[in-house]
Short mmCIF file of C-alpha atoms and ligand atoms in Angstrom, two decimals:
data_model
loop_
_atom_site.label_atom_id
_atom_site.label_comp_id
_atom_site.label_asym_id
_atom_site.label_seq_id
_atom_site.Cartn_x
_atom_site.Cartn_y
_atom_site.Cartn_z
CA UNK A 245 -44.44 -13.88 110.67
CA UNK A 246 -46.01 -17.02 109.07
CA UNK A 247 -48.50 -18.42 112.20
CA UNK A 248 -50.49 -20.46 110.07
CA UNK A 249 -49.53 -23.80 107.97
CA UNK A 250 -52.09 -24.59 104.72
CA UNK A 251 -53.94 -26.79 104.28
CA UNK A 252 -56.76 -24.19 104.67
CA UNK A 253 -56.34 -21.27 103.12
CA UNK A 254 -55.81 -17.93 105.33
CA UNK A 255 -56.14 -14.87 104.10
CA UNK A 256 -52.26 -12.83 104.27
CA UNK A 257 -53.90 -9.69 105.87
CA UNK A 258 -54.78 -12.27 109.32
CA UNK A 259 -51.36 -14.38 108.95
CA UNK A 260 -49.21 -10.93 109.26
CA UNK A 261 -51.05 -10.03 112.35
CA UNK A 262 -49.80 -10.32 115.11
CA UNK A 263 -51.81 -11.97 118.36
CA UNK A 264 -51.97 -9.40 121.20
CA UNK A 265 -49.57 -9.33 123.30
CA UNK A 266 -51.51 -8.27 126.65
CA UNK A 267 -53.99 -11.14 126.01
CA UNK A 268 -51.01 -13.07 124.96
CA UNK A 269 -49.76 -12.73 128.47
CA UNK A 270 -53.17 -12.88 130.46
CA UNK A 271 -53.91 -15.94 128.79
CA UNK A 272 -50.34 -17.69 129.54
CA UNK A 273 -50.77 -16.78 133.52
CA UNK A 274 -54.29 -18.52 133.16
CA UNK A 275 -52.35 -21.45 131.95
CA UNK A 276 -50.08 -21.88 134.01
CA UNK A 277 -51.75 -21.22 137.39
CA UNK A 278 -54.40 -24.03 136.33
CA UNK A 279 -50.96 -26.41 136.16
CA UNK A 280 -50.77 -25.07 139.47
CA UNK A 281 -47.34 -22.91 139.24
CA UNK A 282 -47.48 -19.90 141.80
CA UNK A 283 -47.24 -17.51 139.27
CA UNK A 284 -47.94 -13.49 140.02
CA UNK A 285 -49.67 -11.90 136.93
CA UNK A 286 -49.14 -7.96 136.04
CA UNK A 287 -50.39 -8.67 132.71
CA UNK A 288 -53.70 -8.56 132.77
CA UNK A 289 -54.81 -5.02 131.42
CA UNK A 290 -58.20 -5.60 133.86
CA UNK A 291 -59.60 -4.11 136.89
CA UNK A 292 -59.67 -7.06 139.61
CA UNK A 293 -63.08 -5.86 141.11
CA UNK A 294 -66.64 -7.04 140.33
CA UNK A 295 -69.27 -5.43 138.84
CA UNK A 296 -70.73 -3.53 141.35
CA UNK A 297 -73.98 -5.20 142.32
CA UNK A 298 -76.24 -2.95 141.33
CA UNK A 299 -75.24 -2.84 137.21
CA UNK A 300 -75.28 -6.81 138.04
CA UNK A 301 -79.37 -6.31 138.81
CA UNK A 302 -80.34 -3.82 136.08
CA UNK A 303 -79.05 -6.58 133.48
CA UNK A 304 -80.86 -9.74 135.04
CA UNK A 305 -83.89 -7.35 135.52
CA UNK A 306 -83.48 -6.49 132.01
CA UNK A 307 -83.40 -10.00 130.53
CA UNK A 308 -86.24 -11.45 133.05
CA UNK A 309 -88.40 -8.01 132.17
CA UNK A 310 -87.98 -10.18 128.20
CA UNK A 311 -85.19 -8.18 126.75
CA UNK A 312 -84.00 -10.78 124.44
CA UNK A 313 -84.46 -9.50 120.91
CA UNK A 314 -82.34 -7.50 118.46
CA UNK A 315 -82.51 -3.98 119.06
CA UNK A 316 -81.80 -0.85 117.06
CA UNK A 317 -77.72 -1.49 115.74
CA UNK A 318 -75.83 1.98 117.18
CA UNK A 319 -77.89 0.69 120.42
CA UNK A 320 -81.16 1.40 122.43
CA UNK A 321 -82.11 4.83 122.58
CA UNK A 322 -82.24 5.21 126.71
CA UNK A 323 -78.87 4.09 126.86
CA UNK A 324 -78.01 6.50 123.61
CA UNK A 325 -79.12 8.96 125.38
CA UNK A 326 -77.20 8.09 128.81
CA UNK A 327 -74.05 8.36 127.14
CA UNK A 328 -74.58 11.50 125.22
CA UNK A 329 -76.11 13.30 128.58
CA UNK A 330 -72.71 12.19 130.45
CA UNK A 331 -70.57 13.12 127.96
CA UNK A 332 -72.12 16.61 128.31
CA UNK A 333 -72.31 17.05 131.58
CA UNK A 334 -68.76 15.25 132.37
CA UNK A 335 -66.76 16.07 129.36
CA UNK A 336 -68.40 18.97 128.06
CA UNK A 337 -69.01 17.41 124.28
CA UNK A 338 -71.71 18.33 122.38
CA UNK A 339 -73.79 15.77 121.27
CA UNK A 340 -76.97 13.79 121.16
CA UNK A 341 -77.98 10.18 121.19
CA UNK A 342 -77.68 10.41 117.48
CA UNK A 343 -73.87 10.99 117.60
CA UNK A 344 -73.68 7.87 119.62
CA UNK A 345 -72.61 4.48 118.49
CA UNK A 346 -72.30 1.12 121.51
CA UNK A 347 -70.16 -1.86 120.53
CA UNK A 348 -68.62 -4.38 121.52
CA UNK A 349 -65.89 -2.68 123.57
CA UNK A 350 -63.96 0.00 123.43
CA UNK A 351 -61.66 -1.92 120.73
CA UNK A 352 -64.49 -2.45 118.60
CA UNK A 353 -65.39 1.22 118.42
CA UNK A 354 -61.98 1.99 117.65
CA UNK A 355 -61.51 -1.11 114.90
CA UNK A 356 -65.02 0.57 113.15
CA UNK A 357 -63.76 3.86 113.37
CA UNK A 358 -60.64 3.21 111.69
CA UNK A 359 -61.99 1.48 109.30
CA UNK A 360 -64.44 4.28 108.55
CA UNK A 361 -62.04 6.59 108.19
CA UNK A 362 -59.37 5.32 105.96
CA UNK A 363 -59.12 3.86 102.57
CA UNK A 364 -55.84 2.22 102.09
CA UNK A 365 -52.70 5.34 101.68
CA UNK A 366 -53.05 7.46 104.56
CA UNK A 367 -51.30 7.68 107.99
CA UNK A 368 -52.56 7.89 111.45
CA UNK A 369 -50.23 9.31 114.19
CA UNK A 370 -49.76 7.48 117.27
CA UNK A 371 -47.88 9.01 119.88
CA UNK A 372 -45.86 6.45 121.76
CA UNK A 373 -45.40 3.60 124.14
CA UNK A 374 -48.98 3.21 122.98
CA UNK A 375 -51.79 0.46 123.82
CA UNK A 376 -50.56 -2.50 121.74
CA UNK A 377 -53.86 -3.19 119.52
CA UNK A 378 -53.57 0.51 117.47
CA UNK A 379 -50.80 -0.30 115.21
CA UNK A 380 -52.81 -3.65 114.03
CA UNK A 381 -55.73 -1.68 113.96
CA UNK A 382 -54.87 0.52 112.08
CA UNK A 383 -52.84 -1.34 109.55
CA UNK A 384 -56.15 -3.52 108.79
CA UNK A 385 -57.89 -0.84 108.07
CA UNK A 386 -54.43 0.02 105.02
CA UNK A 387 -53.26 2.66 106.91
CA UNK A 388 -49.76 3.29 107.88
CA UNK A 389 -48.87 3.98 111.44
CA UNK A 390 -46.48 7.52 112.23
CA UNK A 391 -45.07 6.69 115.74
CA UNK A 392 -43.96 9.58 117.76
CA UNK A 393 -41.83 9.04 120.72
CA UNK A 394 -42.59 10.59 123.66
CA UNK A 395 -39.19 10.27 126.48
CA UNK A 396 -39.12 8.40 130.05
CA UNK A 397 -38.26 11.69 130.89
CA UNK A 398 -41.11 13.52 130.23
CA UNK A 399 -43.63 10.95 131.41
CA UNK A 400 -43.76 9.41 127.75
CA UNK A 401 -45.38 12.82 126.61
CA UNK A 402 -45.04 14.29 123.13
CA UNK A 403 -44.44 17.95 122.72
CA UNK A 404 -46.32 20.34 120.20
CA UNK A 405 -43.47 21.02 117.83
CA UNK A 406 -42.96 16.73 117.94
CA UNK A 407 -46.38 16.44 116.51
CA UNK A 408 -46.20 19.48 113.76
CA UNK A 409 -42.95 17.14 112.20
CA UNK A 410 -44.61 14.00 111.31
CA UNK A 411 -47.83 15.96 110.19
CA UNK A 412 -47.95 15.01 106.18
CA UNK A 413 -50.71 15.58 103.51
CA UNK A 414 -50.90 12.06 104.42
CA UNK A 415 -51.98 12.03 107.82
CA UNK A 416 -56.03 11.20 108.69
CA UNK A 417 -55.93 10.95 112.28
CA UNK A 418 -54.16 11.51 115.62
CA UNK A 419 -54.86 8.73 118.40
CA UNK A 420 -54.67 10.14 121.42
CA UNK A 421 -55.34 7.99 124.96
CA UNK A 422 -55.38 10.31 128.41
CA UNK A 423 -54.56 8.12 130.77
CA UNK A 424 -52.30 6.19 128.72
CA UNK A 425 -51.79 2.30 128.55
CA UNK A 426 -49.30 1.51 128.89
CA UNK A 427 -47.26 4.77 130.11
CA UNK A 428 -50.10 5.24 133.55
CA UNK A 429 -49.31 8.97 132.71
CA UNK A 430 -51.69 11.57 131.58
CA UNK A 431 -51.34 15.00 129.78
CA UNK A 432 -52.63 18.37 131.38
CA UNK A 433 -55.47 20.05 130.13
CA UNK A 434 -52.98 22.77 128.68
CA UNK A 435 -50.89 20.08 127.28
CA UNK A 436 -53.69 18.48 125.33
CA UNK A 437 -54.76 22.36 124.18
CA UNK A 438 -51.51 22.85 122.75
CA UNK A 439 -51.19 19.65 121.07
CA UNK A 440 -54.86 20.44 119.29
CA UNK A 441 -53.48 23.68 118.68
CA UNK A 442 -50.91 21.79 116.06
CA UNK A 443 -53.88 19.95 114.39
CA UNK A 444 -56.53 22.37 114.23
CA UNK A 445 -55.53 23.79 111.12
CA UNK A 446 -55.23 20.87 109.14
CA UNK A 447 -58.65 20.28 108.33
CA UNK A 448 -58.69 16.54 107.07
CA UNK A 449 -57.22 15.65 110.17
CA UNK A 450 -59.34 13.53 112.94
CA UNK A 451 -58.75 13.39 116.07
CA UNK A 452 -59.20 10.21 118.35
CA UNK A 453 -59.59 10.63 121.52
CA UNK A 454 -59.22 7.22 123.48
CA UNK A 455 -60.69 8.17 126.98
CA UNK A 456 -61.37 4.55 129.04
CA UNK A 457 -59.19 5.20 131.46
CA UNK A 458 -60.90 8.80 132.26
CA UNK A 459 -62.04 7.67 135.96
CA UNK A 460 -58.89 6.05 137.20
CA UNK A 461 -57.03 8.99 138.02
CA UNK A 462 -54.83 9.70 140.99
CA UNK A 463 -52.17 12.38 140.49
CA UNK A 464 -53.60 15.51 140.79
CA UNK A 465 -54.39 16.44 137.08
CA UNK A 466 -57.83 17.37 135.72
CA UNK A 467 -58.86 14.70 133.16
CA UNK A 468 -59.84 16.59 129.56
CA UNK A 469 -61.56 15.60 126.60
CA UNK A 470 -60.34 17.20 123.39
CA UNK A 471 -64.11 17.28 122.04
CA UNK A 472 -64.88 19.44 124.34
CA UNK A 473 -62.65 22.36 122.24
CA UNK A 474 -64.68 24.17 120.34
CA UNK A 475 -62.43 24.59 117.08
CA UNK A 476 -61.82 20.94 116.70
CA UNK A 477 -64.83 19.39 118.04
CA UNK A 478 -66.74 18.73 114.65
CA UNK A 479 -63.24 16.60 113.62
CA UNK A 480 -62.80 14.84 117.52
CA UNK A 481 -64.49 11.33 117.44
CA UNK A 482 -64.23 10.23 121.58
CA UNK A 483 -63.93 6.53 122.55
CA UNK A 484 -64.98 5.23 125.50
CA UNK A 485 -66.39 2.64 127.67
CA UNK A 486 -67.38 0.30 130.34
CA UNK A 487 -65.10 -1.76 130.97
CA UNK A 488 -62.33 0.08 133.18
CA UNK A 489 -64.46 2.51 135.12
CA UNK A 490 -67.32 -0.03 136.18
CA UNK A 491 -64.94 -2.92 136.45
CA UNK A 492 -67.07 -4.64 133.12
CA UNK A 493 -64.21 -6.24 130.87
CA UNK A 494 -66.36 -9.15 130.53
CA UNK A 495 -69.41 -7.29 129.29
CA UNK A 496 -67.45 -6.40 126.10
CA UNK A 497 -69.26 -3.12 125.87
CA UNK A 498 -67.82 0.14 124.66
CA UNK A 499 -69.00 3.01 122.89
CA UNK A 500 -68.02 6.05 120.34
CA UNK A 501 -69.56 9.21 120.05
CA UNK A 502 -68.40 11.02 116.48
CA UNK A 503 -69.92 14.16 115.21
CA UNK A 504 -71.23 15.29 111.64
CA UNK A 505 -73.44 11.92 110.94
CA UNK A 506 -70.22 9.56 111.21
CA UNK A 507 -71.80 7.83 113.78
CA UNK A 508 -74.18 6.67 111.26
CA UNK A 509 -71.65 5.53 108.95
CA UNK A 510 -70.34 3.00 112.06
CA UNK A 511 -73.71 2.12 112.82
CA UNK A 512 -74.02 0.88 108.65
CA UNK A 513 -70.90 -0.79 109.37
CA UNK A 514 -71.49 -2.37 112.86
CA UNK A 515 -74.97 -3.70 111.04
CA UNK A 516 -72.36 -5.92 108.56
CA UNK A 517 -70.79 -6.69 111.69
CA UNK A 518 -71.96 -7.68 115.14
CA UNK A 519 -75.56 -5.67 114.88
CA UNK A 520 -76.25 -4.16 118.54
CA UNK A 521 -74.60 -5.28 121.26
CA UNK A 522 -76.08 -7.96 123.91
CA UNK A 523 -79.74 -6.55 124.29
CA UNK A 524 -80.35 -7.06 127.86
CA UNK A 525 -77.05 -4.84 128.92
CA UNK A 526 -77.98 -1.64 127.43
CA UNK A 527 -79.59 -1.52 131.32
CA UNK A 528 -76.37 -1.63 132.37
CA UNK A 529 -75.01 0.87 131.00
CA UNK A 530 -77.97 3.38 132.15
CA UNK A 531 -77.35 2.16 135.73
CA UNK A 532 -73.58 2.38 135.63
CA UNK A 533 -73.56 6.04 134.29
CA UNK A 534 -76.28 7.66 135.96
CA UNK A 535 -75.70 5.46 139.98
CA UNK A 536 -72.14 4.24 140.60
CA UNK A 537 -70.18 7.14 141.52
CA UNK A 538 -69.55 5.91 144.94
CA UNK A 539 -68.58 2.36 143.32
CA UNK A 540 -65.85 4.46 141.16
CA UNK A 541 -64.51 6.04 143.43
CA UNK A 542 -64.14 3.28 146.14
CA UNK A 543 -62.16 1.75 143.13
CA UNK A 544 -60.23 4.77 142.09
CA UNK A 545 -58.67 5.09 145.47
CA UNK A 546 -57.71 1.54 145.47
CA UNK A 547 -55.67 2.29 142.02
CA UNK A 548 -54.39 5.34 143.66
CA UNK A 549 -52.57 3.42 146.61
CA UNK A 550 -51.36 0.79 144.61
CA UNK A 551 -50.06 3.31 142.20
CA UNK A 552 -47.78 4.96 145.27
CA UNK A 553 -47.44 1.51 146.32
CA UNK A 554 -45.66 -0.14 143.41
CA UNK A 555 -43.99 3.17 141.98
CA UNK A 556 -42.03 2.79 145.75
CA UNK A 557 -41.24 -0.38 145.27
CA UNK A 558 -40.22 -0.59 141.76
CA UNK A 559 -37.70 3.33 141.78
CA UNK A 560 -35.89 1.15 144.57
CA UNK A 561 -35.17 -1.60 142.43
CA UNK A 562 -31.50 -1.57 141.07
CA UNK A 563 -30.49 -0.11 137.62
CA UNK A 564 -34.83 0.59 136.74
CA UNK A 565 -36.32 4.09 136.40
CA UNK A 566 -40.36 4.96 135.45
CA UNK A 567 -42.50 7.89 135.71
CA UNK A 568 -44.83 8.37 138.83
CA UNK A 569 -48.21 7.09 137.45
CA UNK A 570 -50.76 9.60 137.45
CA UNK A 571 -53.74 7.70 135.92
CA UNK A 572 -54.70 4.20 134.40
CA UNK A 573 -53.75 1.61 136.48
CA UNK A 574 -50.18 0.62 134.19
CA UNK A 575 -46.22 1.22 134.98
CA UNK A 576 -43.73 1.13 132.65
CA UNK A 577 -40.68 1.06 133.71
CA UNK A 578 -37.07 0.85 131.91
CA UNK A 579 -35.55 -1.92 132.33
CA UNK A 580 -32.35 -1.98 129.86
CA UNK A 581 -30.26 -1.52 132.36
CA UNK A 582 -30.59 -5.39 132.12
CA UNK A 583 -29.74 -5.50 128.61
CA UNK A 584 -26.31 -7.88 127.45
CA UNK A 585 -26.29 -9.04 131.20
CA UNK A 586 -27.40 -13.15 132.63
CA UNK A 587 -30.50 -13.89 134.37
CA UNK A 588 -29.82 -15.66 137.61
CA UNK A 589 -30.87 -19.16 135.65
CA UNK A 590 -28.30 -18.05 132.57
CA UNK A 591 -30.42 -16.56 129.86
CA UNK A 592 -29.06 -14.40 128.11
CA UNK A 593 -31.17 -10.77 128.60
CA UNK A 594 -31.39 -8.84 125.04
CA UNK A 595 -34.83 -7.13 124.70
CA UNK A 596 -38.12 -6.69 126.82
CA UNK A 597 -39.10 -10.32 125.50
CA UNK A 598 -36.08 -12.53 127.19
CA UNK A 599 -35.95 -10.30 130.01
CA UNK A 600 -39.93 -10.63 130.42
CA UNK A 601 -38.88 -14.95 129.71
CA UNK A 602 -36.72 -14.97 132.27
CA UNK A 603 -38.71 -13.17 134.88
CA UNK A 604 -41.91 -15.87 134.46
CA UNK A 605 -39.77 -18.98 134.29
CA UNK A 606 -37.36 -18.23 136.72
CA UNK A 607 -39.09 -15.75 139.28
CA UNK A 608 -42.64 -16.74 138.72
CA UNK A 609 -43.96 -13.09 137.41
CA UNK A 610 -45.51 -11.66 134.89
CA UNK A 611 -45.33 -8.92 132.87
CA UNK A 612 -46.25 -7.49 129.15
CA UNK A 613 -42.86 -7.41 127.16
CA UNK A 614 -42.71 -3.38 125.75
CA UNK A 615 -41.77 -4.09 122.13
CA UNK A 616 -45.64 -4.19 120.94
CA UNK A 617 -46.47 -0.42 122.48
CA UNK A 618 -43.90 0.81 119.65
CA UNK A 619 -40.54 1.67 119.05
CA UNK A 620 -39.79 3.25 122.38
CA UNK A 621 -41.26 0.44 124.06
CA UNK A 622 -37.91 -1.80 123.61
CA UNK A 623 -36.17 -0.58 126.75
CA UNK A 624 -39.61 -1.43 129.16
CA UNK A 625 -41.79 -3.84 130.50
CA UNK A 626 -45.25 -2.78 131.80
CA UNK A 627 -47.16 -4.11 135.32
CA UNK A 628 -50.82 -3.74 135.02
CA UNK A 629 -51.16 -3.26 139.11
CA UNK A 630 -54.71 -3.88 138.93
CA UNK A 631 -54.36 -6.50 142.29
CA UNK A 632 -53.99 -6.49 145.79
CA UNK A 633 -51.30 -4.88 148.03
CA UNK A 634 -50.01 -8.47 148.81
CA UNK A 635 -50.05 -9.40 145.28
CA UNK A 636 -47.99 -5.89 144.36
CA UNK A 637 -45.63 -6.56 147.21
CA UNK A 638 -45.19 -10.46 146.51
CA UNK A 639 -44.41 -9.52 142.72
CA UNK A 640 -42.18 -7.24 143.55
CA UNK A 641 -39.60 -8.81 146.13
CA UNK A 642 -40.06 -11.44 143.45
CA UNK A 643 -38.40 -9.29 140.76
CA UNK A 644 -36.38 -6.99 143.43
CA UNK A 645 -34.59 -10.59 144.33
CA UNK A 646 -34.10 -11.67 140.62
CA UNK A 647 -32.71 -8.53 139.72
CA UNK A 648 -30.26 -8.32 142.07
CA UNK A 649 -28.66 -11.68 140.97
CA UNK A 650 -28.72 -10.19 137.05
CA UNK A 651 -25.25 -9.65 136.22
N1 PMP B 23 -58.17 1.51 124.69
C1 PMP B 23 -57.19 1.22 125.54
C2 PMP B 23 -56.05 2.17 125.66
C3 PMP B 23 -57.22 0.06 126.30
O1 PMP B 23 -56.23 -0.21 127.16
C4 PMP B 23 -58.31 -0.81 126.17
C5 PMP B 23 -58.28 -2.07 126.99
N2 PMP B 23 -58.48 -3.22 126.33
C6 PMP B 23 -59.32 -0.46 125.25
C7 PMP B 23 -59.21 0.70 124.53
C8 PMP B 23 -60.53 -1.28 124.96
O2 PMP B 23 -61.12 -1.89 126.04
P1 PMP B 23 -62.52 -2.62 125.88
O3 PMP B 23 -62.56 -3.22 124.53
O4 PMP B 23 -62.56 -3.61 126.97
O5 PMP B 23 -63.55 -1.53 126.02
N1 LIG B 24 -56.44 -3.15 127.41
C1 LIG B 24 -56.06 -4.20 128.27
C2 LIG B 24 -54.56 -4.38 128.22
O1 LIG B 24 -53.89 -3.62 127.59
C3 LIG B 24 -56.83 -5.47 128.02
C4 LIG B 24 -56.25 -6.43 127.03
C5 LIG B 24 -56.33 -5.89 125.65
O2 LIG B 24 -57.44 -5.83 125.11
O3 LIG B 24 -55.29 -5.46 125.17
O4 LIG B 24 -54.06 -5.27 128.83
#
């Protein structure tokens, strides 16, 4: 895909990547409601809700108390510390502020780590629909991605003996993400034992556990974070952040914690980079982890009755099927029921992409086509239902309508 004429020269490795497609969409709803169109938005992969007020405070008290220089790169040690005491007391890993690198997001971390851990021939498995930034991710960093399906019918979840196939004396790493984006399904505890059952004895295999969406979580099953297994946890590095939980997507703040001193190889590589994150929000992040668990939860249950909310509405829409979501704050549901039939306004409907065409220009809603979560993604389109009620039930007697006069 050429998206870049000379006269300036641009290096090959940025004109073959593709933009992202979630921002992609986010940022075409922003356009379009400023040229005042009444569009409804399920792209944007963002919780609705401020910061709660008191993470607000610990920031501005931060940067009046002075806090305005650089600070140590992997990030100040307080808010080091923070993470690593919540990730043992919450998720049961075993580590110190050492093991603890903050950047600039969640997709920072994961960008560094990847580019830590390959060199150029290996392959990282990614079990799919998965979040749509991995795949570019992890090709910028040379590696090759191994996609492995995981069916509608078993909420998008890959089985042991699916994961044992595509392991190769290639593979580097597994990404796993528990909640998933874009699925809004989650794997058991038992589930995710049995899948690092597959990996533990391949020894120059890390694990990457992509947990942000580890507080939004609604159906009943225990979140569980594979670094907390005592065979693998020297090879699991766990990514995290700020931005889902606490509602702090602006903030751009994220974190990794790896064991074995490879948090000190991101922290060399983060000092090329971006050096330590915004000084004054370190604060932040002490305040969010240690006194907004009333804040979280207020927002959890919010995600958990929009989640029953738009499942309903979407299961009675003609010829679409999706999994129940059980955590993040995504559906994805099938929609190729559609596919080689006219949109009311006589587009033709071929793939996620015209069908997700048709639906903005001639409904007036948004949603992230399912071609860029992989392979699988083809036959779906995902709502991020991270607005109101009204906004859920506007959306979807929008698309309800539409898709009745598909044919
Ligand atoms: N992982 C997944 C699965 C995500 O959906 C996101 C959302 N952008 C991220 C990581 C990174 O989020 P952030 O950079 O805002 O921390
Ligand atoms: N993760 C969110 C999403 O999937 C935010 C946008 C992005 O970074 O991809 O929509």
């Amino acid at each position: 895909m050429k998206t870049y004429d000379p006269p300036m020269r641009l290096s090959r490795r940025v004109q073959n990547l593709k933009p992202s497609a979630t921002l992609a969409v986010t940022a075409r709803v922003r356009e379009l409601k400023a040229e005042g169109r009444d569009v409804i938005g399920f792209g944007a992969g963002e919780p609705d809700f401020g910061t709660p007020d008191n993470i607000r405070q610990a920031a501005i008290d931060a940067l009046l108390a002075g806090q305005t220089h650089y600070m140590p790169v992997p990030g100040e040690p307080g808010a080091r510390t923070a993470i690593a005491d919540k990730l043992r007391r919450e998720n049961g890993i075993e580590c110190t502020a050492d093991d603890i690198v903050i950047t600039v997001g969640g997709k920072h971390a994961l960008y560094m780590v990847l580019q830590c851990l390959l060199d150029g021939d290996e392959e990282v498995v990614v079990p799919t629909p998965a979040w749509v930034s991995y795949r570019p991710m992890i090709e910028l960093a040379g590696g090759t991605v191994v996609e492995v399906p995981g069916p509608v019918d078993s909420d998008f979840k890959i089985t042991p003996a699916q994961l044992e196939a595509v392991i190769s004396d290639r593979t580097a790493a597994v990404i796993f993400n528990s909640p998933s984006n874009p699925c809004g399904t989650m794997y058991s505890p038992d589930e995710l034992r049995a899948l690092a059952a597959v990996v533990e004895p391949h020894e120059r295999i890390t694990v990457i556990s992509d947990e942000i969406y580890e507080k939004i979580i609604y159906g009943g099953i225990e979140h569980f974070s594979l670094g907390s297994l005592a065979g693998l946890a020297d090879r699991v590095i766990t990514v995290n952040g700020m931005s889902k939980a606490y509602a702090m997507t602006g903030w751009r703040i994220g974190y990794a914690s790896a064991p074995g001193g490879f948090a000190k190889s991101i922290a060399k590589l983060q000092g090329q980079m971006t050096s330590n994150i915004t000084s004054f929000c370190y604060a932040a992040i002490v305040e969010a982890l240690t006194n907004s668990a009333a804040e979280v939860e207020r927002m959890r249950q919010a995600f958990a009755d929009r989640a029953s909310l738009i499942h309903g509405l979407i299961t009675a829409m003609p010829g679409v099927r999706c999994p129940r979501p059980t955590g993040a704050f995504y559906i994805f549901p099938d929609i190729s029921s559609c596919f080689g039939k006219r949109s009311p306004g006589g587009r033709t409907i071929d793939s996620s992409v015209t069908f997700a065409e048709a639906l903005l220009e001639e409904a007036n809603v948004a949603v992230v086509p399912g071609e860029d979560f992989g392979e699988c993604g083809h036959h779906h389109v995902r709502l991020s239902f991270a607005c109101s009620n009204e906004l859920i039930e506007e959306g979807c007697r929008r698309i309800d309508a539409w898709l009745r006069q598909v044919s």
